[in-house]
């Protein structure tokens, strides 16, 4: 059986399962569509949160970024994991106690203001659309390779699949689909990692294999990797970072952005009780940890595999690494996996010195003494996890499995984000402001139409993303960190912050963060419209656009408290409400007001 047929079997089988679940769990009411009926078990919810969370950024792109940047990009792991601790301790149980369908609904009721609810809708849509761009881009990468089509065609296929099971099933369908997707993606991620760890180190546990000896050379794996990459002009893989401020701000942005992401928060409204919200967060951490403990090993082994594929002599070399680095393979002798990925456009070769060999190295390093005129192989970071089984010559069924897993990761999170967007538009914007008297059937139809429109927009933007999948997702975290997280925190823990402060804070945090991002990434992410090159030399105080969310959050807090202090205190009933929410002894079902 051909590899293409194997891929079709795994991918097609998983899609049939997802769509079958969506049909079985079709939403018949707004409560089913928004919160899956409010009766999801904590373990089931934790698994669904895990799938919701382990998106294309986690499955496809995060390991690629760590592989490319080494220790410096471990901030993705630290920030995303730490954010769940904040979410479990500071937000999830209190929001569940409040008992509403959506984040904007909580903000609107807590700050007794339709304007606050509307601003929250805007913040939610901006953050979620930015996030879903990364998911659709990741899905396009996976589809393009495993269905052997152009990346744009793969993106359209991904959009059609999401349309069927997300629009049809709502939260009820998405919840049980995500349980299936979690199982698919975690198996798909760990099995290839076990094979590769055994092949490179002899250790079947990838997290331990990362700190074991490299089998072919006998030196520690990370030592071997450092020697290989430095011989090719790159920084040491384990090198420290120079800009500690940016690293701290980036980690903080990811943490508080995690705690403010609406598509994650909405999942805590699907459980029956406040205690179940805490347990859901705990189980989610367990399920997420299985992948996140494996990712650094996958990244390191992928980087080493890629380098030694181009420079085979470096694999067993211990002493004369510089000499081994002067003898790359001939382009005509490139392995089949490079040929296959070249067809997608995600690997590109240009023979700059016309010697027929692949010079793959840090193009800014001076290797003219070797006759090299620049790096000749461009590799998209987002392909490393997907290509890893092929690089390591693993069986065809493993490649098919990781194809299904990568697509499951991208589509599960995309579905959750699209639900958050459609809920904000139909429940908070249309029912909450434009047409409060809309029928339940009309609201359900509005939710499905708005989700369909969101899919079209996300597909269009996903075709031209402003960065790799994980980088685009990081921008979304910055937007959520600067706009929604402070409002949620102040809404729960401060009785003094009023409607004026909440609106002023959210707007100031959102506008500041978006403006900083657009200056470097392009206005509204349109290519070529950026004012400054996105390089460290141009960043203000060395702060990356990916890290600016933490500063935006501080501005949000400061403006909200200042505006609240200068205006009238919230009504007593609102202060009493805040007091009651902070003591989550019990909660009723999520209700529609």
Coordinates of C-alpha atoms in Angstrom, one line a residue, residues 225-480:
X225 CA 23.4 18.6 19.1
X226 CA 25.4 21.6 20.3
X227 CA 28.5 20.4 18.4
X228 CA 26.5 19.9 15.2
X229 CA 24.7 23.3 15.1
X230 CA 27.8 25.3 16.1
X231 CA 29.8 23.6 13.3
X232 CA 27.1 25.0 11.0
X233 CA 27.3 28.5 12.3
X234 CA 24.3 28.5 14.6
X235 CA 24.2 29.4 18.3
X236 CA 24.5 26.6 20.8
X237 CA 21.1 24.8 21.2
X238 CA 21.3 25.2 25.0
X239 CA 22.7 28.7 25.0
X240 CA 21.1 31.3 27.4
X241 CA 19.2 34.3 26.1
X242 CA 20.7 37.8 26.1
X243 CA 17.4 39.7 26.6
X244 CA 16.0 38.5 29.9
X245 CA 13.4 41.3 30.0
X246 CA 11.8 40.1 26.7
X247 CA 11.9 36.5 27.9
X248 CA 10.2 37.3 31.2
X249 CA 7.6 39.4 29.5
X250 CA 6.9 36.8 26.8
X251 CA 6.5 34.1 29.4
X252 CA 4.1 36.3 31.4
X253 CA 2.2 37.2 28.3
X254 CA 1.6 33.6 27.5
X255 CA 0.6 32.8 31.1
X256 CA -2.0 35.5 31.5
X257 CA -3.1 35.2 27.9
X258 CA -3.8 31.5 28.6
X259 CA -6.0 32.5 31.6
X260 CA -7.8 35.1 29.4
X261 CA -8.6 33.0 26.3
X262 CA -12.3 32.8 25.8
X263 CA -12.4 29.4 24.0
X264 CA -10.7 27.8 27.0
X265 CA -12.8 29.6 29.7
X266 CA -16.0 28.7 28.0
X267 CA -15.2 25.0 28.6
X268 CA -15.6 25.5 32.3
X269 CA -19.2 26.5 31.9
X270 CA -20.0 23.0 30.6
X271 CA -19.6 21.2 33.9
X272 CA -22.3 20.9 36.6
X273 CA -20.6 22.3 39.6
X274 CA -17.8 24.7 40.8
X275 CA -15.7 21.8 42.1
X276 CA -16.0 20.2 38.7
X277 CA -14.4 23.3 37.1
X278 CA -11.3 22.9 39.4
X279 CA -11.1 19.2 38.6
X280 CA -11.5 19.9 34.9
X281 CA -8.4 22.2 35.1
X282 CA -6.5 19.6 37.0
X283 CA -7.2 16.8 34.5
X284 CA -6.5 19.2 31.6
X285 CA -3.0 19.8 33.1
X286 CA -2.4 16.0 33.2
X287 CA -3.5 15.5 29.6
X288 CA -1.5 18.5 28.4
X289 CA 1.5 17.5 30.3
X290 CA 1.8 14.2 28.4
X291 CA 2.5 16.1 25.2
X292 CA 4.4 19.0 26.7
X293 CA 6.9 16.7 28.5
X294 CA 7.6 15.0 25.1
X295 CA 7.9 18.2 23.0
X296 CA 11.4 19.3 24.0
X297 CA 12.7 15.8 23.1
X298 CA 10.9 15.8 19.8
X299 CA 12.3 19.2 19.0
X300 CA 15.9 18.3 19.8
X301 CA 15.8 15.0 18.0
X302 CA 14.2 16.6 14.9
X303 CA 16.9 19.3 14.7
X304 CA 19.7 16.7 15.0
X305 CA 18.0 14.4 12.5
X306 CA 17.6 17.2 10.0
X307 CA 21.3 18.3 10.3
X308 CA 22.7 14.7 10.0
X309 CA 20.5 14.0 7.0
X310 CA 22.2 16.8 5.1
X311 CA 25.6 16.1 6.7
X312 CA 25.7 12.3 7.2
X313 CA 29.3 12.2 8.4
X314 CA 28.4 14.4 11.4
X315 CA 26.2 11.7 12.9
X316 CA 29.1 9.4 14.1
X317 CA 31.8 12.1 14.2
X318 CA 33.2 12.9 17.7
X319 CA 36.4 14.8 17.2
X320 CA 36.7 16.4 13.7
X321 CA 33.2 17.9 13.5
X322 CA 34.4 20.9 11.4
X323 CA 35.6 18.6 8.6
X324 CA 32.4 16.5 8.7
X325 CA 30.5 19.8 8.2
X326 CA 32.2 20.5 4.9
X327 CA 30.7 17.5 3.1
X328 CA 26.9 17.8 2.6
X329 CA 24.9 15.4 0.4
X330 CA 24.4 16.0 -3.3
X331 CA 21.0 17.5 -4.1
X332 CA 20.3 14.6 -6.5
X333 CA 20.9 12.2 -3.6
X334 CA 18.4 14.0 -1.3
X335 CA 16.1 11.6 0.6
X336 CA 12.5 11.0 -0.6
X337 CA 11.0 13.0 2.3
X338 CA 12.7 16.2 1.1
X339 CA 11.4 15.6 -2.4
X340 CA 7.9 15.1 -1.1
X341 CA 7.9 18.3 1.1
X342 CA 9.4 20.3 -1.8
X343 CA 6.1 19.7 -3.7
X344 CA 4.3 21.6 -0.9
X345 CA 6.6 24.6 -1.2
X346 CA 7.5 24.3 2.5
X347 CA 11.0 23.1 1.7
X348 CA 12.9 25.0 -1.0
X349 CA 16.5 24.5 -2.4
X350 CA 18.5 27.1 -4.4
X351 CA 22.0 26.1 -5.5
X352 CA 23.8 29.4 -4.9
X353 CA 27.3 28.2 -5.7
X354 CA 26.3 25.7 -8.5
X355 CA 28.2 22.7 -6.9
X356 CA 25.1 20.4 -6.8
X357 CA 25.4 20.0 -3.0
X358 CA 23.0 21.2 -0.3
X359 CA 24.7 23.8 1.9
X360 CA 22.4 24.0 4.9
X361 CA 23.7 26.4 7.6
X362 CA 23.4 29.8 9.3
X363 CA 23.5 32.0 6.2
X364 CA 24.9 34.9 8.2
X365 CA 28.0 33.0 9.2
X366 CA 31.1 33.5 7.0
X367 CA 31.9 30.2 5.4
X368 CA 33.3 31.6 2.2
X369 CA 36.5 29.6 2.8
X370 CA 34.4 26.5 2.2
X371 CA 33.2 27.9 -1.1
X372 CA 29.7 28.5 0.3
X373 CA 27.8 31.5 -0.8
X374 CA 24.8 31.3 1.5
X375 CA 22.3 28.9 3.0
X376 CA 20.7 26.9 0.2
X377 CA 17.9 25.0 2.0
X378 CA 14.9 26.8 3.4
X379 CA 12.8 24.7 5.8
X380 CA 9.5 25.9 7.3
X381 CA 9.6 25.3 11.0
X382 CA 6.0 24.1 11.0
X383 CA 6.9 20.9 9.1
X384 CA 9.5 19.4 11.5
X385 CA 7.1 17.4 13.7
X386 CA 5.1 16.2 10.7
X387 CA 8.3 15.3 8.8
X388 CA 10.1 13.7 11.8
X389 CA 8.9 10.1 11.1
X390 CA 10.0 10.4 7.5
X391 CA 13.4 11.9 8.4
X392 CA 13.9 8.9 10.8
X393 CA 12.7 6.3 8.2
X394 CA 9.8 5.1 10.4
X395 CA 7.1 2.8 9.1
X396 CA 4.4 4.2 6.8
X397 CA 1.6 3.7 9.4
X398 CA 3.5 6.0 11.8
X399 CA 3.5 8.7 9.2
X400 CA -0.2 8.2 8.6
X401 CA -0.9 8.3 12.3
X402 CA 1.0 11.6 12.8
X403 CA -1.0 13.0 9.8
X404 CA -4.2 12.3 11.6
X405 CA -2.8 13.7 14.9
X406 CA -1.6 16.9 13.4
X407 CA -5.0 17.5 11.7
X408 CA -6.9 16.6 14.9
X409 CA -4.8 19.1 16.8
X410 CA -5.5 22.0 14.4
X411 CA -9.1 21.2 13.9
X412 CA -10.0 20.7 17.5
X413 CA -8.8 24.1 18.6
X414 CA -10.2 25.8 15.5
X415 CA -13.6 24.4 16.4
X416 CA -13.4 25.7 19.9
X417 CA -12.3 29.2 18.8
X418 CA -15.0 29.4 16.2
X419 CA -17.6 28.5 18.8
X420 CA -16.3 31.3 21.0
X421 CA -16.6 33.7 18.1
X422 CA -20.1 32.6 17.1
X423 CA -21.3 32.7 20.8
X424 CA -20.0 36.2 21.2
X425 CA -21.8 37.4 18.0
X426 CA -25.1 35.5 18.4
X427 CA -25.5 35.5 22.2
X428 CA -23.7 38.7 23.3
X429 CA -24.0 41.0 20.3
X430 CA -27.3 40.0 18.7
X431 CA -29.3 38.8 21.7
X432 CA -27.5 41.0 24.2
X433 CA -27.7 44.3 22.3
X434 CA -29.3 44.3 18.8
X435 CA -32.3 42.0 19.2
X436 CA -33.0 40.9 22.8
X437 CA -36.3 39.3 21.9
X438 CA -34.8 36.9 19.4
X439 CA -36.2 33.4 19.6
X440 CA -34.0 30.4 20.7
X441 CA -34.3 29.0 17.1
X442 CA -33.3 32.4 15.7
X443 CA -30.4 32.6 18.0
X444 CA -29.2 29.1 17.1
X445 CA -29.4 30.0 13.4
X446 CA -27.5 33.3 14.1
X447 CA -24.8 31.3 15.9
X448 CA -24.4 28.9 13.0
X449 CA -24.3 31.7 10.4
X450 CA -21.7 33.7 12.3
X451 CA -19.6 30.6 12.7
X452 CA -19.7 30.0 9.0
X453 CA -18.6 33.6 8.3
X454 CA -15.8 33.2 10.8
X455 CA -14.6 30.1 9.1
X456 CA -14.5 31.9 5.7
X457 CA -12.5 34.9 7.3
X458 CA -10.1 32.5 9.1
X459 CA -9.5 30.6 5.9
X460 CA -8.7 33.7 4.0
X461 CA -6.3 35.0 6.6
X462 CA -4.8 31.6 7.2
X463 CA -3.6 31.6 3.6
X464 CA -1.3 34.6 4.4
X465 CA -0.5 34.2 8.2
X466 CA 1.8 36.8 9.8
X467 CA 4.2 34.1 11.0
X468 CA 4.6 30.5 11.9
X469 CA 1.6 28.9 13.6
X470 CA 2.9 29.2 17.1
X471 CA 4.0 32.8 16.5
X472 CA 0.5 33.8 15.3
X473 CA -1.0 32.0 18.3
X474 CA 1.4 34.0 20.6
X475 CA 0.0 37.2 19.2
X476 CA -3.5 36.1 20.1
X477 CA -2.3 35.4 23.6
X478 CA -0.9 38.9 23.8
X479 CA -4.3 40.4 22.8
X480 CA -6.2 38.3 25.3

